[in-house]
Structures are given as structure tokens and as C-alpha cells.
Coordinates of C-alpha atoms and ligand atoms in Angstrom, one line a residue:
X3 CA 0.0 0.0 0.0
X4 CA 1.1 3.0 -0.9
X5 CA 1.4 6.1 1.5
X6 CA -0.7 9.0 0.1
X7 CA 1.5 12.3 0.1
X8 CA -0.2 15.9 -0.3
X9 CA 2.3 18.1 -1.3
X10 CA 1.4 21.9 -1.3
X11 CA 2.9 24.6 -4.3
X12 CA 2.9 27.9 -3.1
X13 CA 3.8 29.1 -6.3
X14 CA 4.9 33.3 -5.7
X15 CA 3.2 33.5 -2.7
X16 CA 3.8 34.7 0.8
X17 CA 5.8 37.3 2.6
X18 CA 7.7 35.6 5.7
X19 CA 5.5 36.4 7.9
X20 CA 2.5 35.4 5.9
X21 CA 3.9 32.4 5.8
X22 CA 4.9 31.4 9.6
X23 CA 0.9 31.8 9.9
X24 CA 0.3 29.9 7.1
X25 CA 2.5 27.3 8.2
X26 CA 0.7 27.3 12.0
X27 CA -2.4 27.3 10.7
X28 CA -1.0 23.7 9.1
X29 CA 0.4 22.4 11.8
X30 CA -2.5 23.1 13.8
X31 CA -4.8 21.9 11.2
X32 CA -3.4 18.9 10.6
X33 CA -3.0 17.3 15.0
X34 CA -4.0 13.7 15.1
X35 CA -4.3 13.3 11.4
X36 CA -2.1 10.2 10.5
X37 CA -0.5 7.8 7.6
X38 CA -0.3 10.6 5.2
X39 CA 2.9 12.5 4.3
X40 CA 2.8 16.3 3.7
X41 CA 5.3 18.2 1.8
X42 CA 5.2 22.3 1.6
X43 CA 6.8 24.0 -1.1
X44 CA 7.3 27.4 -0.3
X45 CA 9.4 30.1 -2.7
X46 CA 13.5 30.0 -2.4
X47 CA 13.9 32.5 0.1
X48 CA 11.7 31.1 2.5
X49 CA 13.0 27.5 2.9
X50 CA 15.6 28.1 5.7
X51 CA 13.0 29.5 8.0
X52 CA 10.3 27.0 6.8
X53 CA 12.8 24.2 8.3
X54 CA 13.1 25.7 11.6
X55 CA 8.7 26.5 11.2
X56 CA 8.3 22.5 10.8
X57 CA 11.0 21.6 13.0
X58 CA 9.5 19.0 14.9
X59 CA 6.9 18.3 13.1
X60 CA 5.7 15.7 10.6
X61 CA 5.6 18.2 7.5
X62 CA 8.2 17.6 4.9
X63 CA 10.1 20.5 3.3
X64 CA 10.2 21.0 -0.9
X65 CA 11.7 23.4 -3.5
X66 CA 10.1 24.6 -6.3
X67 CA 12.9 24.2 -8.9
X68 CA 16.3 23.6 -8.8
X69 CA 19.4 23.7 -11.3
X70 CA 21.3 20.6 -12.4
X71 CA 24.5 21.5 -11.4
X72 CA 25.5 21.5 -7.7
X73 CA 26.8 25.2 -8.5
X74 CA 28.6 27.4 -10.8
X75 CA 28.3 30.6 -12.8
X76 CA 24.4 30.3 -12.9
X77 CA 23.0 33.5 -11.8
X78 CA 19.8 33.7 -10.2
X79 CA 19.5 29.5 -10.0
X80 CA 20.0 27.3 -6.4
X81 CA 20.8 23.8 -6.7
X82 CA 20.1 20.5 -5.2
X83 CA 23.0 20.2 -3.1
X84 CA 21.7 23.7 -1.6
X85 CA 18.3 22.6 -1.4
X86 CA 19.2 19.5 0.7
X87 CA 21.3 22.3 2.8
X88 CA 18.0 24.3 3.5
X89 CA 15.8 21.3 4.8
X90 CA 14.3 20.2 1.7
X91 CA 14.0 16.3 1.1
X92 CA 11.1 17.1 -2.1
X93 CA 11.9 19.2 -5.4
X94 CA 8.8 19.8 -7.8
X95 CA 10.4 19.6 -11.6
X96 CA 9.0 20.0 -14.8
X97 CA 5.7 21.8 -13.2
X98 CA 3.5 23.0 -16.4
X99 CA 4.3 26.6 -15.5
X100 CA 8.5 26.4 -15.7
X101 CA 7.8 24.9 -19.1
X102 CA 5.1 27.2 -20.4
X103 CA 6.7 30.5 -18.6
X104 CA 10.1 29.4 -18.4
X105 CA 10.8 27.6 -21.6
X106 CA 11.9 24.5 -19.9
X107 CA 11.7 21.6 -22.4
X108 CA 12.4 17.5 -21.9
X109 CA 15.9 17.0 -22.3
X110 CA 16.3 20.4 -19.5
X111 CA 14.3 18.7 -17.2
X112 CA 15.6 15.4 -17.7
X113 CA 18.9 16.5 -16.6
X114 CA 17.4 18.0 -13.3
X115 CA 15.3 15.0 -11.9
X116 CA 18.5 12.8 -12.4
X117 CA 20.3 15.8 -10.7
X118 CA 17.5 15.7 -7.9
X119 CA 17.5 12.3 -7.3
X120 CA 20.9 11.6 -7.4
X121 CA 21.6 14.6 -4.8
X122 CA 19.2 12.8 -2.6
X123 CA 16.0 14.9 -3.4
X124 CA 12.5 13.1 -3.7
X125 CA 11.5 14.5 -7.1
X126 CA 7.8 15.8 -7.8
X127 CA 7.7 15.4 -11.7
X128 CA 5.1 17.2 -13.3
X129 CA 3.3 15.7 -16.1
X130 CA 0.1 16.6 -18.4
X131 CA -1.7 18.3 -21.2
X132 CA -3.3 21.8 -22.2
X133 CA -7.2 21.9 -23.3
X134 CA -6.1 22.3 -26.5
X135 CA -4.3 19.1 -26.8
X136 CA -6.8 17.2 -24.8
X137 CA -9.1 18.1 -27.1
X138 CA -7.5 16.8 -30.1
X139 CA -7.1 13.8 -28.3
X140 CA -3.3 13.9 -27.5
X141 CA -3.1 13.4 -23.7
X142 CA -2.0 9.5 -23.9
X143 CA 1.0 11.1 -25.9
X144 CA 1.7 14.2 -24.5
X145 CA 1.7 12.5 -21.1
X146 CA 4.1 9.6 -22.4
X147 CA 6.4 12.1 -24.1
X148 CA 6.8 13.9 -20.7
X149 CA 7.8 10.4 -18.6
X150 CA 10.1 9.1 -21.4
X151 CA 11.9 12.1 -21.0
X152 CA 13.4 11.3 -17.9
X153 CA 12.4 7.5 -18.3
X154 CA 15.6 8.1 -20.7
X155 CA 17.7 9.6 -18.7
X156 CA 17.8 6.7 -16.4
X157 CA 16.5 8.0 -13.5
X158 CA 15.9 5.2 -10.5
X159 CA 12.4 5.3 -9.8
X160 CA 13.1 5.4 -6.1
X161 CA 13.2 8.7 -5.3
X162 CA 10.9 9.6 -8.6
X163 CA 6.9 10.7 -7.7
X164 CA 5.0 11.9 -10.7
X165 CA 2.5 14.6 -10.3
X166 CA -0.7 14.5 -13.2
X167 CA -1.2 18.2 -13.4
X168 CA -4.0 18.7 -16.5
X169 CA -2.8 21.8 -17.4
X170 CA -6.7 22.9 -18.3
X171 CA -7.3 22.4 -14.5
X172 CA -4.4 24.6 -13.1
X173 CA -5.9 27.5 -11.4
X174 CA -9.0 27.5 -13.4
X175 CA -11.8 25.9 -10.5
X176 CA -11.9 23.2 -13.8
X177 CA -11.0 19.7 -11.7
X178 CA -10.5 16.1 -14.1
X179 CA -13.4 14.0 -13.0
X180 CA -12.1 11.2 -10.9
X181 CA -12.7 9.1 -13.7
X182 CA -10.5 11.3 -16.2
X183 CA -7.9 11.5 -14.3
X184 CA -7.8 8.0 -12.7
X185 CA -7.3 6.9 -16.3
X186 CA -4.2 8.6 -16.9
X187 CA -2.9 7.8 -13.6
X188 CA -2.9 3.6 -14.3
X189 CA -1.5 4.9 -18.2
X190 CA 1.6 6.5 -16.0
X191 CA 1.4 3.7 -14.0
X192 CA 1.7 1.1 -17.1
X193 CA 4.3 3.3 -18.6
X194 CA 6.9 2.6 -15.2
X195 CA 5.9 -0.9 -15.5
X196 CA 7.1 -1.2 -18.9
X197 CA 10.3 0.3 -17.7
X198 CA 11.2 -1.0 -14.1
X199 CA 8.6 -3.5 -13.9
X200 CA 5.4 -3.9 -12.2
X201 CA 6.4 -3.9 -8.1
X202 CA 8.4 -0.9 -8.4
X203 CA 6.1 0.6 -10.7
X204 CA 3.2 -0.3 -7.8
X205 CA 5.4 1.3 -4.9
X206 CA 5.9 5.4 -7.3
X207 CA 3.2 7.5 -6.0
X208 CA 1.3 9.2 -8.6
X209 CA -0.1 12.6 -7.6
X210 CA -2.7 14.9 -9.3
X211 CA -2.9 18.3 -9.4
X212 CA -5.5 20.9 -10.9
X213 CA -8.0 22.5 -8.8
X214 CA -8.0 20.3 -5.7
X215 CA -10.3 21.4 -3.1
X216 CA -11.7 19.9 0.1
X217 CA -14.4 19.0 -1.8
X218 CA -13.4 16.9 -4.4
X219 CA -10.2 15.7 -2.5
X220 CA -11.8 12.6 -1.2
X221 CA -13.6 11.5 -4.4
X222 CA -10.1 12.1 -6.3
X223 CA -8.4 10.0 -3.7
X224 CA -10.5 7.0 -3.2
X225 CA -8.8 6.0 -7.2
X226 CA -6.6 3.3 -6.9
X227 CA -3.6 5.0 -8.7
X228 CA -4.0 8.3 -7.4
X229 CA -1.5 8.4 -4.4
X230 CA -2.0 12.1 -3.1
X231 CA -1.9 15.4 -4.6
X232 CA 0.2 18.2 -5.8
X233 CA -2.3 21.2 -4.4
X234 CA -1.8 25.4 -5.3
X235 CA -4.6 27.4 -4.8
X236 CA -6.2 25.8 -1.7
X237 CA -2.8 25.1 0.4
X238 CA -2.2 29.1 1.1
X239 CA -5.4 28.5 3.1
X240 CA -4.7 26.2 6.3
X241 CA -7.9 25.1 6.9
X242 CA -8.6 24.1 2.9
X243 CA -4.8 22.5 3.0
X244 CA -5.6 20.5 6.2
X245 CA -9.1 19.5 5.3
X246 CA -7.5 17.7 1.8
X247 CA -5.0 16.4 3.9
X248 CA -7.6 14.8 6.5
X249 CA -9.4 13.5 3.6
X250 CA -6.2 11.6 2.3
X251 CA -5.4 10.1 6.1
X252 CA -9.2 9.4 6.2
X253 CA -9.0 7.3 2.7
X254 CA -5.3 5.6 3.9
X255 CA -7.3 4.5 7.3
X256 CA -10.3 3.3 5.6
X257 CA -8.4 1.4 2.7
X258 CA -5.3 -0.3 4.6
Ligands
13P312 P1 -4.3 24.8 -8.3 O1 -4.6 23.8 -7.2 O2 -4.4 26.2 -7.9 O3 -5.1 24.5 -9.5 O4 -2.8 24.6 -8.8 C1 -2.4 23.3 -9.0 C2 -0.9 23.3 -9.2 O5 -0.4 23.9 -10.2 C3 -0.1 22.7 -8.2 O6 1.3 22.5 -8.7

């Protein structure tokens, strides 16, 4: 059985001390809520006094990005080794909006999961399609394009979690049914079987992201390949993040 992990994306959002209530708010919110792992991914600056805001506590610590080379002439980038420095054990990579906004492409973000996980990162990959390309029927292949690309660059699936972000659902209130996105989630799933083979491919936690709310957390959950989720909107409110949360330890308690 797989441990359900809800991993929050603050995105650009939070001053510091914005986000030491944020992060109480969590920790208060989520008290006697168990067999669930929860990851927040607050912006650079903050992740030093994140750590010490989660010290003791069962929240994990992610990045939002990260470079692929442990440092260099690379202005404006922070790397893995740097990351692991500042308390994070989770990097998000490949997230719809570094490739839209940023220009990052496959063979970029290839290099930076195998950077990730070799540094000793637990790497968030992001995967999906735009409305546009759902709608011509292109999601199977847009969605196996993205794995293959670090599928090629070796990358041991141990420290790999893939995230199924529908980039039509990003922000936009607009969630996959269950159904819709329960069907590309065993597709991933098939796709790591084919390449590590079926136990390992059983143990990688497939996340999915786009518009998760209290309110369809529990329906999204109670899939059998979808493993968590990779939340924005609703984890900059603790009470919405804690209440998805709840509904993920609920579905582990329920189903082990
Ligand atoms: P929303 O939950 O705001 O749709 O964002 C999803 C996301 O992009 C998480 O990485």
C-alpha cells in the first residue's frame, strides 16, 4: 500500500510572515491526522525558515525548482545540493508553468530530476496536457512524451513521484473528473511498469494536481492509482490544505 502524500505549491506566494501563519495554521490543522505524508513548497527565500517553522513536526520540506548543477556561474538558480542544505527532502520539476513561462523543455528537465534524485531529493515530476491538446485527443502522448523524457535519462524510480497536473485544470476551479484522471494515472502507472517493472512501478506515487479542493479531495483520492496530490490554490489557506489532507489520512485509514 502506498502512502498518500499531499504536497502543497505555493507558487509566488507569501511574505515571511505570511507564511509562519500559514505554516501554523497547518500544523494546527493537521493534529492527530495520521498515515499521510505532507510536503510544503514554499518560494526559495523562504525554505531556511520553513525548516526551523516545521521543526518538529511531521511536515516535509520542498523546492520549487532547482538547477542541475551542484553550482557554478548560474545566476539567479539554487541547486540540489543547496536545497538538501535548506531542509528540503522534495523538489517539484517539470511543473507546467517552468515549461510554459520558463521555456523548460524535456531533455532540460531530464537532466534536473536525475540531478534531484541523485543529490538525494525526492523529485515531484510534473506531467500533463493543455485543453487544447486534450481536445484533439493527444493526452495519452503528451503525457508519455513527458515520462520518457526522464524514463531516458535513467532516473531510478526510487526517489521519482510523478504529479498528473492537466494543465486545463491549473488554477481554473476546472478539476479532471475522478474518472478522467484516474485513467491517466494507471496509463503512467503502465508506462513505469514497462520500464522498471510492475512492483516498483506499484510502490511510485502518482499525484494529481489541478484545482484540488476539500471538496473533491476525497472522491479524487478514493482512485486506486491516485497516491495524493500536488495542491496550489487551496494550500495558502490552512484550513482548505488541512481539510484535503484529512481527507487523504481518512482514505489511507479506511483502505489499509
Ligand atoms: P491549483 O490547485 O491552484 O489549481 O494549482 C495546481 C498546481 O499547479 C499545483 O502545482
Amino acid at each position: 500500500m502506498r502512502t498518500p502524500l499531499i504536497a502543497g505549491n505555493w507558487k509566488m506566494h507569501k511574505t515571511l510572515a505570511e507564511a509562519r501563519e500559514l505554516v501554523g495554521g497547518i500544523r494546527e490543522g493537521i493534529k492527530g491526522i495520521g498515515g499521510v505524508e505532507v510536503v510544503i513548497c514554499p518560494p526559495f527565500h523562504h525554505l531556511f525558515a520553513m525548516a526551523k517553522a516545521i521543526d518538529d513536526s511531521p511536515v516535509m520540506l520542498g523546492a520549487q525548482n532547482a538547477h542541475y548543477e551542484a553550482q557554478g556561474a548560474f545566476t539567479g538558480e539554487v541547486s540540489v545540493p543547496m536545497l538538501k542544505d535548506a531542509g528540503c527532502t522534495h523538489v517539484i520539476l517539470g511543473h507546467s508553468e517552468r515549461r510554459q513561462y520558463f521555456a523548460e523543455d524535456g531533455p532540460l528537465l531530464a537532466k534536473k530530476v536525475r540531478a534531484a534524485v541523485a543529490g538525494g531529493l525526492n523529485a515531484i515530476f510534473c506531467v500533463g496536457e493543455t485543453l487544447q491538446e486534450r481536445e484533439a485527443d493527444r493526452t495519452r502522448r503528451i503525457v508519455e512524451r513527458h515520462i520518457s523524457d526522464v524514463i531516458k535519462a535513467d532516473v531510478p524510480a526510487e526517489r521519482l513521484i510523478i504529479a498528473y497536473e492537466p494543465v486545463w485544470a491549473i488554477g481554473t476551479g476546472r478539476t479532471a473528473t475522478p474518472d478522467q484522471a484516474q485513467e491517466v494515472h494507471a496509463f503512467v502507472r503502465a508506462m513505469l511498469a514497462s520500464t522498471y517493472g510492475q512492483p516498483t512501478a506499484e510502490a511510485v506515487r502518482i499525484l494529481y494536481g489541478g484545482s484540488v479542493k476539500p471538496g473533491n479531495a476525497a472522491d479524487l483520492l478514493a482512485q486506486p492509482d491516485i497516491d495524493g496530490a500536488l495542491v496550489g490554490g487551496a494550500c495558502l489557506v490552512p484550513a482548505d490544505f488541512a481539510a484535503i489532507i484529512k481527507a487523504a489520512g481518512t482514505w489511507a485509514a479506511v483502505s489499509s
